[in-house]
């Protein structure tokens, strides 16, 4: 049963605008959340993370927001650039689940158009 | 610093053949993982290890075995390959409650 859900398979945004990628989770034991970016034929690369004790974490153009009561997190990319076009995976971990292994969503394919 | 290296990058197997995928990390991480990625499925955990000499089953372990004889290496074995094991396999490592670093993947086709 999917514990991390990304309900939007794809998203298209114009260059310079904001990209918002959403993620929902069902397991209240998750205590660490991450976003990964993946290009074709490459492994996922870490983008940004947030601990369950925070509600926001910012790194340059990327901001992750966590709403624990709603079991929802989102990734904001401002401003979006064509190089941001990739598949974005939301992931969550909890030590009681397989030793910090990441539980992934199915991914959202982001296309940033010039 | 190579990070996480997977060998081989591509492989075609016939049904019933066996093979081993090798993962090596040079970051002295305790935790190592094997995932598979299938279209529309995201990444699913096959097996994991919390330290040298330990292994445990993940979400989709059937048909696979693993070994972690050395801290830096995590091997994934397919004893008798089946077409359902056609997938892209990713190895990852982490020190614990932080981001995992992934290899570049192994694309396996079983015919």
Short mmCIF file of C-alpha atoms in Angstrom, two decimals:
data_model
loop_
_atom_site.label_atom_id
_atom_site.label_comp_id
_atom_site.label_asym_id
_atom_site.label_seq_id
_atom_site.Cartn_x
_atom_site.Cartn_y
_atom_site.Cartn_z
CA UNK A 1 0.00 0.00 0.00
CA UNK A 2 1.45 3.32 -1.10
CA UNK A 3 2.38 5.33 2.00
CA UNK A 4 3.77 8.28 0.04
CA UNK A 5 1.59 9.64 -2.72
CA UNK A 6 2.28 12.08 -5.49
CA UNK A 7 -1.05 12.49 -7.21
CA UNK A 8 0.15 14.63 -10.10
CA UNK A 9 2.13 12.57 -12.62
CA UNK A 10 3.17 15.67 -14.52
CA UNK A 11 3.38 19.44 -14.28
CA UNK A 12 4.23 22.08 -16.87
CA UNK A 13 5.38 25.55 -15.83
CA UNK A 14 6.76 28.54 -17.70
CA UNK A 15 10.31 29.64 -17.07
CA UNK A 16 10.50 32.20 -14.29
CA UNK A 17 7.23 31.16 -12.67
CA UNK A 18 6.77 29.13 -9.51
CA UNK A 19 6.61 25.32 -9.61
CA UNK A 20 4.69 23.66 -6.80
CA UNK A 21 4.98 19.90 -6.39
CA UNK A 22 2.78 18.18 -3.85
CA UNK A 23 3.10 15.04 -1.77
CA UNK A 24 0.85 13.32 0.76
CA UNK A 25 1.72 10.57 3.21
CA UNK A 26 -0.29 8.22 5.36
CA UNK A 27 2.21 6.96 7.94
CA UNK A 28 2.31 9.26 10.98
CA UNK A 29 5.59 7.63 12.08
CA UNK A 30 7.53 9.25 9.27
CA UNK A 31 9.92 11.77 10.77
CA UNK A 32 12.12 12.84 7.88
CA UNK A 33 11.06 13.92 4.42
CA UNK A 34 13.12 14.44 1.31
CA UNK A 35 12.83 15.49 -2.29
CA UNK A 36 14.92 13.91 -5.00
CA UNK A 37 15.43 14.96 -8.58
CA UNK A 38 16.00 12.44 -11.32
CA UNK A 39 17.15 12.86 -14.89
CA UNK A 40 16.74 10.02 -17.42
CA UNK A 41 19.40 7.29 -17.21
CA UNK A 42 20.77 8.70 -13.95
CA UNK A 43 20.27 7.89 -10.30
CA UNK A 44 18.13 10.12 -8.09
CA UNK A 45 19.99 13.07 -6.59
CA UNK A 46 19.11 14.66 -3.29
CA UNK A 47 17.52 18.08 -3.48
CA UNK A 48 16.23 19.18 -0.09
CA UNK A 49 14.89 17.68 3.13
CA UNK A 50 12.90 18.57 6.20
CA UNK A 51 12.61 17.09 9.65
CA UNK A 52 9.20 16.52 11.18
CA UNK A 53 9.98 19.10 13.88
CA UNK A 54 10.08 21.87 11.28
CA UNK A 55 7.46 23.25 8.94
CA UNK A 56 9.72 24.92 6.40
CA UNK A 57 13.19 24.52 4.98
CA UNK A 58 14.73 26.71 2.33
CA UNK A 59 17.75 26.24 0.10
CA UNK A 60 18.22 28.81 -2.62
CA UNK A 61 15.38 28.53 -5.12
CA UNK A 62 13.95 25.47 -3.37
CA UNK A 63 11.64 25.51 -0.37
CA UNK A 64 9.92 22.56 1.23
CA UNK A 65 6.86 23.02 3.41
CA UNK A 66 5.54 20.41 5.82
CA UNK A 67 2.02 20.33 7.23
CA UNK A 68 2.01 17.47 9.71
CA UNK A 69 -1.63 17.75 10.65
CA UNK A 70 -2.60 17.34 7.00
CA UNK A 71 0.21 14.83 6.32
CA UNK A 72 1.19 16.94 3.36
CA UNK A 73 4.38 18.42 2.05
CA UNK A 74 5.16 20.53 -0.96
CA UNK A 75 8.23 21.63 -2.89
CA UNK A 76 8.33 25.16 -4.28
CA UNK A 77 10.81 26.11 -6.96
CA UNK A 78 11.13 29.85 -7.56
CA UNK A 79 11.97 30.93 -10.19
CA UNK A 80 11.69 27.81 -12.32
CA UNK A 81 14.38 27.23 -14.92
CA UNK A 82 14.48 24.90 -17.96
CA UNK A 83 17.24 22.89 -16.24
CA UNK A 84 14.76 22.03 -13.50
CA UNK A 85 12.90 19.80 -15.95
CA UNK A 86 13.16 16.33 -14.42
CA UNK A 87 11.18 13.80 -12.40
CA UNK A 88 10.81 14.77 -8.74
CA UNK A 89 10.34 12.13 -6.11
CA UNK A 90 9.01 12.75 -2.66
CA UNK A 91 10.37 10.36 -0.03
CA UNK A 92 9.91 9.75 3.68
CA UNK A 93 11.74 7.73 6.30
CA UNK A 94 11.26 6.33 9.75
CA UNK A 95 13.82 4.14 11.49
CA UNK A 96 11.21 1.57 12.43
CA UNK A 97 10.66 1.07 8.71
CA UNK A 98 13.69 -0.71 7.29
CA UNK A 99 16.51 1.20 8.94
CA UNK A 100 16.12 4.69 7.46
CA UNK A 101 15.21 3.30 4.05
CA UNK A 102 13.29 5.78 1.97
CA UNK A 103 9.66 5.23 1.06
CA UNK A 104 9.11 6.88 -2.32
CA UNK A 105 6.18 8.35 -4.13
CA UNK A 106 5.68 7.58 -7.81
CA UNK A 107 7.16 10.87 -8.93
CA UNK A 108 6.04 14.02 -10.73
CA UNK A 109 7.52 14.89 -14.09
CA UNK A 110 8.19 18.63 -14.22
CA UNK A 111 8.60 20.41 -17.55
CA UNK A 112 9.77 24.01 -17.49
CA UNK A 113 9.18 25.70 -20.82
CA UNK A 114 11.08 28.76 -22.05
CA UNK B 1 35.34 10.73 -4.57
CA UNK B 2 33.23 8.24 -6.55
CA UNK B 3 30.27 8.01 -4.13
CA UNK B 4 28.13 4.98 -5.04
CA UNK B 5 29.19 2.86 -7.98
CA UNK B 6 27.08 0.13 -9.55
CA UNK B 7 28.33 -2.64 -11.81
CA UNK B 8 27.24 -3.42 -14.50
CA UNK B 9 25.27 -0.53 -16.04
CA UNK B 10 23.36 -2.74 -18.48
CA UNK B 11 22.67 -6.45 -18.71
CA UNK B 12 20.45 -8.77 -20.71
CA UNK B 13 19.68 -12.15 -19.17
CA UNK B 14 17.79 -15.16 -20.37
CA UNK B 15 15.04 -16.53 -18.16
CA UNK B 16 16.54 -18.86 -15.57
CA UNK B 17 20.04 -17.39 -15.67
CA UNK B 18 21.67 -15.99 -12.57
CA UNK B 19 23.66 -12.85 -12.00
CA UNK B 20 25.04 -10.57 -9.30
CA UNK B 21 24.83 -6.81 -9.22
CA UNK B 22 27.62 -5.10 -7.34
CA UNK B 23 27.32 -1.89 -5.38
CA UNK B 24 30.33 -0.14 -3.87
CA UNK B 25 30.39 3.01 -1.77
CA UNK B 26 33.39 4.97 -0.55
CA UNK B 27 31.66 7.19 2.02
CA UNK B 28 31.97 4.78 4.96
CA UNK B 29 28.19 4.60 5.25
CA UNK B 30 26.63 2.03 7.55
CA UNK B 31 23.34 1.72 5.69
CA UNK B 32 22.96 0.37 2.19
CA UNK B 33 19.88 -0.34 0.11
CA UNK B 34 18.74 -1.93 -3.13
CA UNK B 35 15.72 -0.48 -4.93
CA UNK B 36 14.03 -1.27 -8.19
CA UNK B 37 12.25 1.25 -10.35
CA UNK B 38 9.48 0.22 -12.71
CA UNK B 39 7.41 2.52 -14.94
CA UNK B 40 4.75 4.32 -12.91
CA UNK B 41 5.82 2.60 -9.68
CA UNK B 42 8.44 4.85 -8.16
CA UNK B 43 11.31 3.18 -6.32
CA UNK B 44 10.59 0.12 -4.22
CA UNK B 45 12.90 -1.31 -1.58
CA UNK B 46 14.17 -4.84 -2.26
CA UNK B 47 16.65 -5.47 0.56
CA UNK B 48 18.67 -3.35 2.91
CA UNK B 49 21.59 -3.56 5.33
CA UNK B 50 22.18 -1.62 8.52
CA UNK B 51 25.83 -2.62 8.78
CA UNK B 52 28.51 -5.06 7.69
CA UNK B 53 27.31 -8.63 7.93
CA UNK B 54 23.62 -7.71 8.24
CA UNK B 55 20.82 -7.87 5.68
CA UNK B 56 17.05 -7.62 5.83
CA UNK B 57 14.07 -7.83 3.50
CA UNK B 58 12.35 -4.79 2.13
CA UNK B 59 9.07 -4.38 0.33
CA UNK B 60 9.72 -6.63 -2.70
CA UNK B 61 12.39 -9.21 -1.75
CA UNK B 62 11.11 -12.30 -3.55
CA UNK B 63 13.53 -13.72 -6.13
CA UNK B 64 16.52 -11.77 -4.79
CA UNK B 65 19.28 -12.42 -2.28
CA UNK B 66 21.87 -10.04 -0.88
CA UNK B 67 25.15 -10.08 0.98
CA UNK B 68 27.17 -7.46 2.84
CA UNK B 69 30.47 -9.12 3.63
CA UNK B 70 32.37 -5.83 3.55
CA UNK B 71 31.08 -2.49 4.74
CA UNK B 72 31.68 -0.81 1.41
CA UNK B 73 29.99 -3.46 -0.77
CA UNK B 74 26.40 -4.62 -1.10
CA UNK B 75 25.66 -7.39 -3.59
CA UNK B 76 22.27 -8.19 -5.09
CA UNK B 77 21.82 -11.67 -6.55
CA UNK B 78 19.22 -13.09 -8.87
CA UNK B 79 19.35 -16.88 -8.65
CA UNK B 80 16.93 -17.64 -11.49
CA UNK B 81 15.97 -14.56 -13.44
CA UNK B 82 12.36 -14.05 -14.53
CA UNK B 83 10.89 -11.52 -17.00
CA UNK B 84 9.15 -9.83 -14.04
CA UNK B 85 12.61 -8.83 -12.80
CA UNK B 86 13.17 -6.63 -15.83
CA UNK B 87 13.70 -3.26 -14.19
CA UNK B 88 16.18 -0.55 -13.34
CA UNK B 89 18.02 -1.31 -10.13
CA UNK B 90 19.43 1.38 -7.87
CA UNK B 91 21.78 0.99 -4.98
CA UNK B 92 21.97 3.65 -2.28
CA UNK B 93 23.86 4.31 0.92
CA UNK B 94 23.44 6.60 3.88
CA UNK B 95 24.89 7.14 7.33
CA UNK B 96 21.44 7.12 8.87
CA UNK B 97 18.83 9.83 9.35
CA UNK B 98 19.87 11.88 6.36
CA UNK B 99 19.82 11.80 2.63
CA UNK B 100 20.76 8.64 0.79
CA UNK B 101 23.19 8.75 -2.09
CA UNK B 102 22.30 6.74 -5.16
CA UNK B 103 24.29 4.98 -7.82
CA UNK B 104 23.67 5.55 -11.51
CA UNK B 105 21.52 2.45 -11.86
CA UNK B 106 21.66 -0.93 -13.61
CA UNK B 107 19.22 -1.54 -16.43
CA UNK B 108 18.38 -5.25 -16.47
CA UNK B 109 16.33 -6.96 -19.16
CA UNK B 110 15.25 -10.59 -18.74
CA UNK B 111 14.09 -12.25 -21.97
#
